[in-house]
Coordinates of C-alpha atoms and ligand atoms in Angstrom, one line a residue:
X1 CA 7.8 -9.6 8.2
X2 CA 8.9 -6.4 6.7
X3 CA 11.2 -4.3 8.6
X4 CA 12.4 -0.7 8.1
X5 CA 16.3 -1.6 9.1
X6 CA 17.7 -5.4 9.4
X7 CA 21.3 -5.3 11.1
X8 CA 23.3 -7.9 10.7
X9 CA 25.8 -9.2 13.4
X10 CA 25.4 -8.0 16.9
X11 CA 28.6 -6.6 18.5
X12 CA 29.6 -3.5 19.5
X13 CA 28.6 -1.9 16.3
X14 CA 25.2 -3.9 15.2
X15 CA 23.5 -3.9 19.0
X16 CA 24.3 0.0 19.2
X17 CA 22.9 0.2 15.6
X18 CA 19.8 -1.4 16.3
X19 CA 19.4 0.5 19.7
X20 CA 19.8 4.0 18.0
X21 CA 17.6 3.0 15.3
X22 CA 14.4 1.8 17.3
X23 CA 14.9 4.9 19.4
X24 CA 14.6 6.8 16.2
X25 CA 11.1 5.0 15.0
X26 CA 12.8 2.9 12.9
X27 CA 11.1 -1.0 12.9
X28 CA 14.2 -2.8 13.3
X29 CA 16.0 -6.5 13.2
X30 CA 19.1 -8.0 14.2
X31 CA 20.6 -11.1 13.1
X32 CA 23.3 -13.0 14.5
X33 CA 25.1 -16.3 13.4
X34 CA 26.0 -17.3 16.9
X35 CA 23.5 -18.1 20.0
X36 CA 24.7 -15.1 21.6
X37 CA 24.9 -11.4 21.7
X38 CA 27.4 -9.3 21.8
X39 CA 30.2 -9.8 18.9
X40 CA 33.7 -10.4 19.2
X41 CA 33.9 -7.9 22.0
X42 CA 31.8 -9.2 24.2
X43 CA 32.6 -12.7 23.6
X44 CA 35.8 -13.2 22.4
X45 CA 37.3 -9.7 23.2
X46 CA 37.3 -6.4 25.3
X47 CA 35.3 -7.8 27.9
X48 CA 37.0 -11.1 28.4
X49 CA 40.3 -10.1 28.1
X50 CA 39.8 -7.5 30.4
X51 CA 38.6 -9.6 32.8
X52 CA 41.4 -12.1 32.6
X53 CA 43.4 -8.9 32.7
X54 CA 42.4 -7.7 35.8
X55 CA 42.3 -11.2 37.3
X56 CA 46.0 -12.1 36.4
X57 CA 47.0 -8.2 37.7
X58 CA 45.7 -8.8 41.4
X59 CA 47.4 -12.0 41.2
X60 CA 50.8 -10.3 40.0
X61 CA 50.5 -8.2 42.5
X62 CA 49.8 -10.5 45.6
X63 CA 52.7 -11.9 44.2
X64 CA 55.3 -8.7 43.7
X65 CA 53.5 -5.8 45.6
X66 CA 51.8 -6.8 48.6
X67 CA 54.9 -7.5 50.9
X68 CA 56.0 -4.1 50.3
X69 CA 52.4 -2.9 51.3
X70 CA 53.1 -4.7 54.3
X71 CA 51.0 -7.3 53.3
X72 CA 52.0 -11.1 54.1
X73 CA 50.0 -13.6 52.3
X74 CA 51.3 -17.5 52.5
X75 CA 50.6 -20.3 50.0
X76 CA 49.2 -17.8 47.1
X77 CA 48.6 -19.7 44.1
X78 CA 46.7 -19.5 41.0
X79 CA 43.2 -21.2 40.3
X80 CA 43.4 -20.8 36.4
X81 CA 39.6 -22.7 35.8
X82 CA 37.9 -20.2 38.3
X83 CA 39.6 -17.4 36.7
X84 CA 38.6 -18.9 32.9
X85 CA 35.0 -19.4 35.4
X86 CA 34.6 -15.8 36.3
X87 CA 35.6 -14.8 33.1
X88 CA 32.5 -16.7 31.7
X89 CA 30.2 -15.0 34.3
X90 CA 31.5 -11.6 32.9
X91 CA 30.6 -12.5 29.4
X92 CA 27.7 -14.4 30.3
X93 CA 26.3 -11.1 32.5
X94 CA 27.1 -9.0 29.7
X95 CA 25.5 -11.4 27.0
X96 CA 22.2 -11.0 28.9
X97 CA 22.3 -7.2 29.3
X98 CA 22.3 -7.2 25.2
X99 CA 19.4 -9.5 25.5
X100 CA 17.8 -7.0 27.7
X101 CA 18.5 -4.0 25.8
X102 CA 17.3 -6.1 23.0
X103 CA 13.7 -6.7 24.0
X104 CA 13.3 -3.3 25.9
X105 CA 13.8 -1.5 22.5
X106 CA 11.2 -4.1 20.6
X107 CA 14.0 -5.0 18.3
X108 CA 13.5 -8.5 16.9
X109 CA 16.4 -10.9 17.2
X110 CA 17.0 -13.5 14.8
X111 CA 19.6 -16.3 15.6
X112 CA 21.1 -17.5 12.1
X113 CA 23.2 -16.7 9.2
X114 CA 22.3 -14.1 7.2
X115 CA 23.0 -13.5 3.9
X116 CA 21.4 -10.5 0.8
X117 CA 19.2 -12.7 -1.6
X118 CA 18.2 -9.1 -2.9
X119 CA 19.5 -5.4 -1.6
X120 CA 16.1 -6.0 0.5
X121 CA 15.6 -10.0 1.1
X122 CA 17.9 -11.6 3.4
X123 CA 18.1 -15.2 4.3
X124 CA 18.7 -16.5 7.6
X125 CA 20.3 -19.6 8.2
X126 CA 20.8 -21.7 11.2
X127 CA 19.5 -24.2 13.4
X128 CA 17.1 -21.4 15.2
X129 CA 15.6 -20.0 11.3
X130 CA 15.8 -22.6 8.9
X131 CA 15.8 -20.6 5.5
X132 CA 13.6 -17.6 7.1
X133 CA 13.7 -14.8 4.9
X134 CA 12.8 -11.4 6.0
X135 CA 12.1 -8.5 3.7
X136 CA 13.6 -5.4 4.9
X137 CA 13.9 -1.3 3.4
X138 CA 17.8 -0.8 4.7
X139 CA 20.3 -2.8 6.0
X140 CA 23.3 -2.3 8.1
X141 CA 26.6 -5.0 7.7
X142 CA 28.3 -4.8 10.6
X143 CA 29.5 -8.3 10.4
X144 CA 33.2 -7.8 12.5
X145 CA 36.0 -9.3 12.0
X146 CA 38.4 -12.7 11.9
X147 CA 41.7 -13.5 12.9
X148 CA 44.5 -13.0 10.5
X149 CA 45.9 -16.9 10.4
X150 CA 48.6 -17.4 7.1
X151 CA 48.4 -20.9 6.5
X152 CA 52.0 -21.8 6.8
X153 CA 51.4 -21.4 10.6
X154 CA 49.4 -24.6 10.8
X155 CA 46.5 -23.2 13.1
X156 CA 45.1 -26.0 14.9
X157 CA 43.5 -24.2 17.8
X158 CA 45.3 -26.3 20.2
X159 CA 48.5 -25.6 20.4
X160 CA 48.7 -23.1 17.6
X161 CA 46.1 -20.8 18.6
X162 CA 44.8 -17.0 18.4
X163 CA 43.0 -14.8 20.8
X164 CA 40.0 -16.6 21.2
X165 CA 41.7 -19.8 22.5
X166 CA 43.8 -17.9 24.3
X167 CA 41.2 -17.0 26.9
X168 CA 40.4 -20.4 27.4
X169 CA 43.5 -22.0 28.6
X170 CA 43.1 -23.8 31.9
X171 CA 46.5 -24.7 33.1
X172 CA 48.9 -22.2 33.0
X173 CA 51.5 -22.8 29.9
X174 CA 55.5 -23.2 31.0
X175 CA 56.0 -20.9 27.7
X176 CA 54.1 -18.9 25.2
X177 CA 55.6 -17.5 22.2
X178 CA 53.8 -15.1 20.7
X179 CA 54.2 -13.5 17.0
X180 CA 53.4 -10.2 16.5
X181 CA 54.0 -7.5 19.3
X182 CA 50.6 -5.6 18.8
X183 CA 47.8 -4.9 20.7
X184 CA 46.6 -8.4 21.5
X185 CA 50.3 -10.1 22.0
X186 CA 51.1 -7.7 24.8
X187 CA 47.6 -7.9 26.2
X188 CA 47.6 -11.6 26.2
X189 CA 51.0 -11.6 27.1
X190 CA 50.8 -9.7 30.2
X191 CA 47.9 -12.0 31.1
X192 CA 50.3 -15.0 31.1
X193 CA 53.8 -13.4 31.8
X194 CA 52.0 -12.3 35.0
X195 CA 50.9 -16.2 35.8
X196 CA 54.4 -17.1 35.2
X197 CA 54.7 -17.9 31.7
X198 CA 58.0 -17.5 29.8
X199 CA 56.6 -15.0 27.3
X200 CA 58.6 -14.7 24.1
X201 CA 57.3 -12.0 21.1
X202 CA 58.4 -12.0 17.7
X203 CA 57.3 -9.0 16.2
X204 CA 58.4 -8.2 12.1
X205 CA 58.6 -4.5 12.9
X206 CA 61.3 -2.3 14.8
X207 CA 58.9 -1.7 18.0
X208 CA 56.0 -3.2 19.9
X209 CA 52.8 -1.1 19.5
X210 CA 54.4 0.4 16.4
X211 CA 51.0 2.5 15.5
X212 CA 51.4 4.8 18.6
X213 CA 54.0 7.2 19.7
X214 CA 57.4 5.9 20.0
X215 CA 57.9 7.1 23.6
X216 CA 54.8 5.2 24.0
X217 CA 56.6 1.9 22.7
X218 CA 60.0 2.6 24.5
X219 CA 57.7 2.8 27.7
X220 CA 55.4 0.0 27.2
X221 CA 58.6 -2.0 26.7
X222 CA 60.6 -1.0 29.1
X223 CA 57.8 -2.1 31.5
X224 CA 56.7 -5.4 29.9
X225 CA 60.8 -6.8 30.5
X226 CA 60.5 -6.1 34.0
X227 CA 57.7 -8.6 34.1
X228 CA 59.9 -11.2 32.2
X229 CA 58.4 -10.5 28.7
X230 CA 61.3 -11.4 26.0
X231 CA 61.0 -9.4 22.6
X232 CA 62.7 -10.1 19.5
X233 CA 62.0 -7.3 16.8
X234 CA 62.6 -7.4 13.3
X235 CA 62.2 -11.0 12.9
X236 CA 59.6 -12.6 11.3
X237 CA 58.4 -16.0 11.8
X238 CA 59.1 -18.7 8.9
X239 CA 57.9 -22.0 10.0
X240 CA 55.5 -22.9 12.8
X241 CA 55.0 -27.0 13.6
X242 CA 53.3 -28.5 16.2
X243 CA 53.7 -31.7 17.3
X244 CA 52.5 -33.4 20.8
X245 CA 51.9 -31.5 23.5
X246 CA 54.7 -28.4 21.7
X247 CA 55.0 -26.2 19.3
X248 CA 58.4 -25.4 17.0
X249 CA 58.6 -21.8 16.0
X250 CA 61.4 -20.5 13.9
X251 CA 61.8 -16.8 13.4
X252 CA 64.0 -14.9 10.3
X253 CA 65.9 -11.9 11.3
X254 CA 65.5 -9.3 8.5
X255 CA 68.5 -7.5 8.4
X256 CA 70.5 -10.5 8.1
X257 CA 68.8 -14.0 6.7
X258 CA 71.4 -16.2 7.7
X259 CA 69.8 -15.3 11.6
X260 CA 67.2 -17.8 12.6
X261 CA 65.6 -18.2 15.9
X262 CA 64.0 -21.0 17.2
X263 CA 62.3 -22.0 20.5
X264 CA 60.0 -25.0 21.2
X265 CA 57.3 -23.6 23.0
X266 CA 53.8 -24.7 25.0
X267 CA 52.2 -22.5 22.5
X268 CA 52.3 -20.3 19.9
X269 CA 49.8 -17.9 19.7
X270 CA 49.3 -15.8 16.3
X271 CA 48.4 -12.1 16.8
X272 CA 49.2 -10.3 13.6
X273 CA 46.0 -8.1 12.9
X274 CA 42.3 -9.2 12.0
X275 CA 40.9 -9.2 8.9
X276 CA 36.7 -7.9 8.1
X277 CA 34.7 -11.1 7.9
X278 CA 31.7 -10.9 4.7
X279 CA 32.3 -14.8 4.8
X280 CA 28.9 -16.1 3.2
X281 CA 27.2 -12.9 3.2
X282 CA 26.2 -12.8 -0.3
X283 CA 27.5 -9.4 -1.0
X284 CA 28.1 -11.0 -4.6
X285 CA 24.2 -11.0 -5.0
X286 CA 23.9 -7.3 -4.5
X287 CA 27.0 -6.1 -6.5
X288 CA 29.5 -4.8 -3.5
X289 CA 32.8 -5.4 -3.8
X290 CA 35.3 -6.0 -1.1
X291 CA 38.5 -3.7 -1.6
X292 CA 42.2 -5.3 -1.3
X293 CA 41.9 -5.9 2.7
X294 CA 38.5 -7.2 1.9
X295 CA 36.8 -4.2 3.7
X296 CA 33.5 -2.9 2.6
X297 CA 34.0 0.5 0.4
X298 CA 31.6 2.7 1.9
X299 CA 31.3 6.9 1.5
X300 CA 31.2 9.4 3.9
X301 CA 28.1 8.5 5.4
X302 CA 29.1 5.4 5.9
X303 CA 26.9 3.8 3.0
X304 CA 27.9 1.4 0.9
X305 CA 28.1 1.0 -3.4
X306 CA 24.6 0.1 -2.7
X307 CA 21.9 2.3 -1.9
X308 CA 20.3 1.9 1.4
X309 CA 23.2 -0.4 2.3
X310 CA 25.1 0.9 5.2
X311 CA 28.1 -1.0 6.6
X312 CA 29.9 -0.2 10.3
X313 CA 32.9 -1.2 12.8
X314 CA 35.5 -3.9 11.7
X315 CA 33.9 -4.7 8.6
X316 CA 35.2 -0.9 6.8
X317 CA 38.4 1.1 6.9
X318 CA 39.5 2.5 10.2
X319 CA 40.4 1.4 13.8
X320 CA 39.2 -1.9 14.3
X321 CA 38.4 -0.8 17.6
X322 CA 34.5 -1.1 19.9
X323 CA 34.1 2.6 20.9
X324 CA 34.5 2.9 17.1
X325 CA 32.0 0.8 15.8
X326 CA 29.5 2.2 18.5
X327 CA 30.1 5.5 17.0
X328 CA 29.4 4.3 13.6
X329 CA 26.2 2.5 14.7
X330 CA 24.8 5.7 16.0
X331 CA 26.1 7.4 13.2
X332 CA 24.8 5.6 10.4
X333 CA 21.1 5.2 12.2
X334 CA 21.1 9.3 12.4
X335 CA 22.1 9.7 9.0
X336 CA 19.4 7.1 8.0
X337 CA 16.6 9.7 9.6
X338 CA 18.0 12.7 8.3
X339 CA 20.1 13.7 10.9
X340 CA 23.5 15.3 10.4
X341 CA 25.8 13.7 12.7
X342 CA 29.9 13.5 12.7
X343 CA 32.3 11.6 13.7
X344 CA 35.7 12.9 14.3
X345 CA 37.9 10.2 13.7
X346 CA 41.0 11.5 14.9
X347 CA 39.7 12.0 18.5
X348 CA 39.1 8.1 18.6
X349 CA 41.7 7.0 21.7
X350 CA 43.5 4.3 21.7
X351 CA 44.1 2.2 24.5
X352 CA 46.6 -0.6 25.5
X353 CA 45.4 -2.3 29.3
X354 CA 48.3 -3.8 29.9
X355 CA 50.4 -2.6 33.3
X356 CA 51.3 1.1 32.7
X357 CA 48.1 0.9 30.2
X358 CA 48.7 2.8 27.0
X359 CA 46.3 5.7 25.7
X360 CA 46.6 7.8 23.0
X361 CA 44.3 10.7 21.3
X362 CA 45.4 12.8 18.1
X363 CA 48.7 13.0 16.3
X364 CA 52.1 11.3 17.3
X365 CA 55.4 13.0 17.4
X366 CA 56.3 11.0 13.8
X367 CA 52.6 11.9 12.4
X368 CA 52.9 15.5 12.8
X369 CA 57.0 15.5 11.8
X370 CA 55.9 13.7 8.6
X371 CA 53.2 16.2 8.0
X372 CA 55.0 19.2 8.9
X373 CA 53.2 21.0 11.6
X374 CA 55.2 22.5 14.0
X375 CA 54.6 21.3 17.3
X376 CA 56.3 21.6 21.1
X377 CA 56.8 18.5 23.4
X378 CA 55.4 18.5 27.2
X379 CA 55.9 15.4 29.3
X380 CA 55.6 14.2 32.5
X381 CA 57.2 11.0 34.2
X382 CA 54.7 9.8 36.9
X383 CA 57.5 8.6 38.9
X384 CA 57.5 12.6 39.6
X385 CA 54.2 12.4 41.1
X386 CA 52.9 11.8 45.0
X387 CA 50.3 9.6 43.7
X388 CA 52.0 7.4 42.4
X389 CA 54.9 7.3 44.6
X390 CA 52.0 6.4 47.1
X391 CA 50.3 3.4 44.9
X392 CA 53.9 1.8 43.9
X393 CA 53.0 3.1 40.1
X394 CA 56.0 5.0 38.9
X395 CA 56.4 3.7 35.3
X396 CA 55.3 5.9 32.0
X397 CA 54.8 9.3 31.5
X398 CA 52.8 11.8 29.8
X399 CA 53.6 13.1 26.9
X400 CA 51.2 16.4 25.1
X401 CA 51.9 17.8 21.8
X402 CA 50.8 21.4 21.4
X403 CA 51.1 23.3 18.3
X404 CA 54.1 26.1 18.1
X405 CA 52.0 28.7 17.0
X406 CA 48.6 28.3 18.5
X407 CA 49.1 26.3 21.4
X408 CA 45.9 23.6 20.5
X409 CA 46.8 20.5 21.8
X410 CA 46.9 18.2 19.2
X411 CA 48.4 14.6 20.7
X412 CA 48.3 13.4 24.1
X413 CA 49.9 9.9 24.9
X414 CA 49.8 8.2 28.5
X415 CA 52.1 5.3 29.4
X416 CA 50.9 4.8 33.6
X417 CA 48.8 3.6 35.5
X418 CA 44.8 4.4 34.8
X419 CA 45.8 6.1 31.7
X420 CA 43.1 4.5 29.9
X421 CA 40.5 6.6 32.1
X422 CA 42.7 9.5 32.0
X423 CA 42.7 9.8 28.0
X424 CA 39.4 10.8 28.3
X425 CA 40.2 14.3 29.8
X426 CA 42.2 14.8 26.9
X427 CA 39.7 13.3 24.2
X428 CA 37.3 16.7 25.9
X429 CA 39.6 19.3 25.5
X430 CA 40.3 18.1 22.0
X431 CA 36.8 17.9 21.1
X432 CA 36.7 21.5 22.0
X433 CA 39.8 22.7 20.4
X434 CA 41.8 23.5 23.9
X435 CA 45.5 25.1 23.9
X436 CA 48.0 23.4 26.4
X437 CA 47.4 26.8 28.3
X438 CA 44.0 26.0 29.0
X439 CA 44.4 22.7 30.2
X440 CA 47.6 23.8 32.5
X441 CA 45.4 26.0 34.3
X442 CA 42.3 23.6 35.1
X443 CA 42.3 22.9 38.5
X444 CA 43.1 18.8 39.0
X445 CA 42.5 16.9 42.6
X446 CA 45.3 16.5 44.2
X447 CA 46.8 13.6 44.7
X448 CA 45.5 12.5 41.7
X449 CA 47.1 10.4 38.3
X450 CA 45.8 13.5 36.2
X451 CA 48.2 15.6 37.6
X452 CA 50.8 14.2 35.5
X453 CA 48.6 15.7 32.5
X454 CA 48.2 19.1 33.7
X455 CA 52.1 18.9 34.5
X456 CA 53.0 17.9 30.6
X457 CA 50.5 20.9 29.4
X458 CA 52.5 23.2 31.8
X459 CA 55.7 21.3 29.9
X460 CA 54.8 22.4 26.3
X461 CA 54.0 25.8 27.3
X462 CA 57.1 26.8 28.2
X463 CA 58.7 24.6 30.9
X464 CA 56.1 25.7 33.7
X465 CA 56.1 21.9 35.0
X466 CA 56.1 22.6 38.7
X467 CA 57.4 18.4 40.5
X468 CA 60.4 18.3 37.8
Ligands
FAD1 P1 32.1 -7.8 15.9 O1 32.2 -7.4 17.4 O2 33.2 -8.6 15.4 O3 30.7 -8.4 15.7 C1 30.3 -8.9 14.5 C2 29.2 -9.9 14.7 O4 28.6 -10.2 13.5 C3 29.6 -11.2 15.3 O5 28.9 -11.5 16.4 C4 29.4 -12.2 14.2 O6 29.1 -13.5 14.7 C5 28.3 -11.6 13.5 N1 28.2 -12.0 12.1 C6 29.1 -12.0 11.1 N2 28.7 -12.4 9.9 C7 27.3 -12.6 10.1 C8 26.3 -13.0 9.3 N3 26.5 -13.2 7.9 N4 25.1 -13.2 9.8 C9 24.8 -13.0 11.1 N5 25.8 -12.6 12.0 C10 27.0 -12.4 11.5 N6 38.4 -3.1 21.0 C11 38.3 -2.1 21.9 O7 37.9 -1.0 21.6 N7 38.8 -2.2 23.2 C12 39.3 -3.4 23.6 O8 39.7 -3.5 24.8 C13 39.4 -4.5 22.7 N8 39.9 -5.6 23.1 C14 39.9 -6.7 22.2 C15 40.5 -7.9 22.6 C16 40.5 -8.9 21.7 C17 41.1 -10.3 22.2 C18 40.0 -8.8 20.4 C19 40.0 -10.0 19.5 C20 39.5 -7.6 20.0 C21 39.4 -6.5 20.9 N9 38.9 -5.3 20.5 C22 38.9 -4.3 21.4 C23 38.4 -5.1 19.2 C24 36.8 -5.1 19.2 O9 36.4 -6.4 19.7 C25 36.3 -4.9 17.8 O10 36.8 -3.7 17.2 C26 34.8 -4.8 17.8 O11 34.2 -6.0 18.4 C27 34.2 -4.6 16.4 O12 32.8 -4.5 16.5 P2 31.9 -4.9 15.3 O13 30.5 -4.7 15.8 O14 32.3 -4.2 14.1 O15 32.1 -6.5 15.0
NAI2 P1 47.8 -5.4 15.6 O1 47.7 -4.8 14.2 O2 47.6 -4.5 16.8 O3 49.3 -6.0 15.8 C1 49.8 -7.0 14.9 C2 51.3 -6.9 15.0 O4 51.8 -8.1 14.4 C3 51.9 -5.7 14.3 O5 52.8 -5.0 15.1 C4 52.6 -6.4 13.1 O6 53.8 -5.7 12.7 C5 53.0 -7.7 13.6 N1 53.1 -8.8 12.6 C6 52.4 -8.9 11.5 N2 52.8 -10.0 10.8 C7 53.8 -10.5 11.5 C8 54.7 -11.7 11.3 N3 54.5 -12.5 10.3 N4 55.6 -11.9 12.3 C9 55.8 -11.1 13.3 N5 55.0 -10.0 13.5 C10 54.0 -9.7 12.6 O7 46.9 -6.7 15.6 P2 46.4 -7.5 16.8 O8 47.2 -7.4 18.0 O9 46.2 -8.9 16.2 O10 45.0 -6.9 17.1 C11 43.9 -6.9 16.1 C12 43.0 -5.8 16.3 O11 42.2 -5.9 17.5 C13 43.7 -4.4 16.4 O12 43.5 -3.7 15.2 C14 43.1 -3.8 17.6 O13 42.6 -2.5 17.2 C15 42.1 -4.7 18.1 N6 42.3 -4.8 19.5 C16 42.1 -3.7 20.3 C17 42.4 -3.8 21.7 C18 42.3 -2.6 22.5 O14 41.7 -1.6 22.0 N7 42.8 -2.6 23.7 C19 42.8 -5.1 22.3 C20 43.0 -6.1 21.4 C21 42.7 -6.0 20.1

């Protein structure tokens, strides 16, 4: 069989690929080395963590919240197996509307490995396509990411474990230590601080979420030790042992080595970043050549060393984020048909969904200090707001960054509650190059979260904030 595009991998970035490309003529395959659709996202990421998320959340809040509603609930515990259970509906649901999507765009779906034999031959491998080979005139990588495990941390998946095993525990642990304080520690954290784990995070640097704003990090924190999280920054972990049913962790302090830490712990779970995954891919066979992070080099439209050889998503530089990799897919199957698309990188949000979720679009305070811009400071606590003095949600703020001259807003960062849906007005008026002034006078429901954004744009422009 000869295809005009074979994708291989089939998560956020490879399914959207293969989509965009059959809707643009294009004769297209997909192959994927597990049984299922979907990536790392849909498996083993955005969607099962959210859904843990949200489970543990209601639970936490039966727990803290619902007396002062004025609701009474007796004997509340927590089924962690028909949590884990629903959470495998979720993925399962999700898997199948791949599937779907799959067959209603005639894109053939190959289960197995695949790997280049030439820049247009690629073997699969597996128990599904024993040594199939399919012939193919372009191809897209978008073969995701791993883990980053150091080997000193003795990663048996049991008691030493990352992400992925992590939303699989069925009991709840007594204590979790976690190292690194990024965006899957505090996620994953949350989940279990609010079950009534002893949380503990070591994180190397000097603040949690240290990639976003630093109000956003004071914020986040302040929130995550009222739940019980415990955070030790600037220590970084030296020796991790498991034996039994427990796990020894020892931390270094870095401004003073003589400081060590340790705890024995239920488990440790290791969150310090993912690396791109080309594991077995053959990219030797067609000359490309990972770069230090073992990232595919690829140009401005998104191609690789190799002509015809596109690569998306985790696998190249950027955000290792979904919305991301979608953008690429589309992108990259445009480009492939002569289209002229564009991605604006720096409008990609961010989002943290712990509780106050985190969202963030544009520059941060320290970005556009290092760079020079001059810039004026709006925010907004929400505790200022009738919305969310009426849902009990009064940590975070807003916080917009306009420029001094020209008003354009160029950073907007949400610590609160639905910020992660909120960032999205912000993401539009970016997109569209809007001044603080423009977004201050917008009309926003009242009583409404987004209120909090209009009153940090009325901020920056001159101390207009009407609740403060
Ligand atoms: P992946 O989703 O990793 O998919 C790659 C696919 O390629 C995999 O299915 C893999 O099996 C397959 N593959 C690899 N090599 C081969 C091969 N040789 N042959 C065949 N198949 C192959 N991002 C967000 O934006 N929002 C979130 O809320 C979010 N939450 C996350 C939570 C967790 C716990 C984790 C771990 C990640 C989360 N992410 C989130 C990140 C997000 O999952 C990734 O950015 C995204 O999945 C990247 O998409 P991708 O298509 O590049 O790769
Ligand atoms: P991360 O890069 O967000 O955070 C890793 C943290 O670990 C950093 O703060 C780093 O300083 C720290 N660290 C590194 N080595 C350390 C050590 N030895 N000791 C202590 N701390 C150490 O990586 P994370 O959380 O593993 O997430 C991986 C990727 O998955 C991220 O790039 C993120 O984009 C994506 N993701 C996105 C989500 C979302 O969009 N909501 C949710 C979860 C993951």
């Amino acid at each position: 069989m000869k295809y005009d595009v074979t994708v291989i991998g089939s998560g956020p970035g490879g399914y959207v690929a293969a989509i965009r490309c059959a809707q643009l003529g294009l004769k297209t395959a997909i192959i994927e080395r597990y049984p299922v659709l979907g990536g790392t996202c849909l498996n083993v990421g955005c969607i099962p963590s959210k859904a843990l998320l949200d489970s543990s959340e209601h639970y936490h809040n039966a727990h803290s919240t619902f007396n002062a509603h004025g609701i009474e609930i007796k004997d509340l515990k927590v089924n962690l197996p028909q949590m884990i259970r629903r959470k495998n509906e979720v993925v399962l649901d999700n898997n199948k509307g791949v599937e779907f999507l799959m067959k209603k765009n005639k894109i053939d779906v190959f289960y197995g490995h695949g790997s280049f034999v030439t820049k247009n031959r690629i073997k699969i491998t597996g128990p599904a396509a024993p040594g199939d080979e399919i012939e193919t005139d372009k191809v897209i990588i978008a073969t995701g990411s791993k883990p980053i495990v150091p080997a000193h941390f003795n990663y048996d998946k049991k008691r030493v474990i990352t992400s992925t095993e992590a939303l699989n525990i069925e009991k709840v642990p007594g204590s979790m230590l976690i190292i690194g304080g990024g965006v899957i520690g505090l996620e994953l954290g949350s989940v279990y601080a609010r079950l009534g784990t002893e949380v503990i995070v070591v994180e190397f640097l000097d603040r949690i979420i240290a990639g976003m704003d630093s109000d956003c990090s004071r914020e986040l924190s302040k929130s995550l030790k009222k739940l019980g999280m415990q955070f030790h920054l600037r220590y970084a972990v030296t020796e991790v042992k498991s034996a039994k049913n427990k796990v020894k962790v020892t931390a270094k302090s870095r401004d003073d080595e003589s400081k060590t830490l340790s705890w024995e712990v239920d488990y440790c779970l290791v969150a310090i970043g993912r690396r791109p995954y080309t594991d077995g891919l053959g990219l030797e066979n067609i000359g490309i050549v990972p770069d230090e992070k073992g990232r595919i080099p690829v140009d401005d439209h998104l191609q690789t060393t190799v002509p015809g050889i596109y690569a998306i998503g985790d696998v190249i530089q950027g955000a290792m984020l979904a919305h991301k990799a979608e953008e690429e897919g589309v992108f990259v199957a445009e480009v492939m048909v002569g289209q002229k698309p564009h991605i604006h990188y720096n409008l990609i949000p961010g989002v943290v969904y712990t509780w106050p979720e985190v969202a963030s679009v544009g520059y941060t305070e320290e970005q556009l200090k290092e760079m020079g811009i001059p810039y004026k400071p709006g925010k907004f606590p929400f505790r200022a707001l009738g919305r969310a003095r009426a849902s009990m949600d009064l940590d975070g703020m807003v916080k917009v960054l306009a420029h001094k001259d020209t008003d354009e807003i160029l950073g907007v960062h949400i610590v609160g509650a639905r910020a992660a849906d909120m960032i999205a007005e912000a993401v539009a008026l970016m997109e569209f190059r809007a001044s603080a002034e423009d977004a201050a006078r917008m009309s926003h429901a009242h009583p409404t979260y987004t209120e909090a954004f209009k009153e940090a744009c009325l901020a920056a422009t001159g101390n207009r904030s009407i609740h403060v």
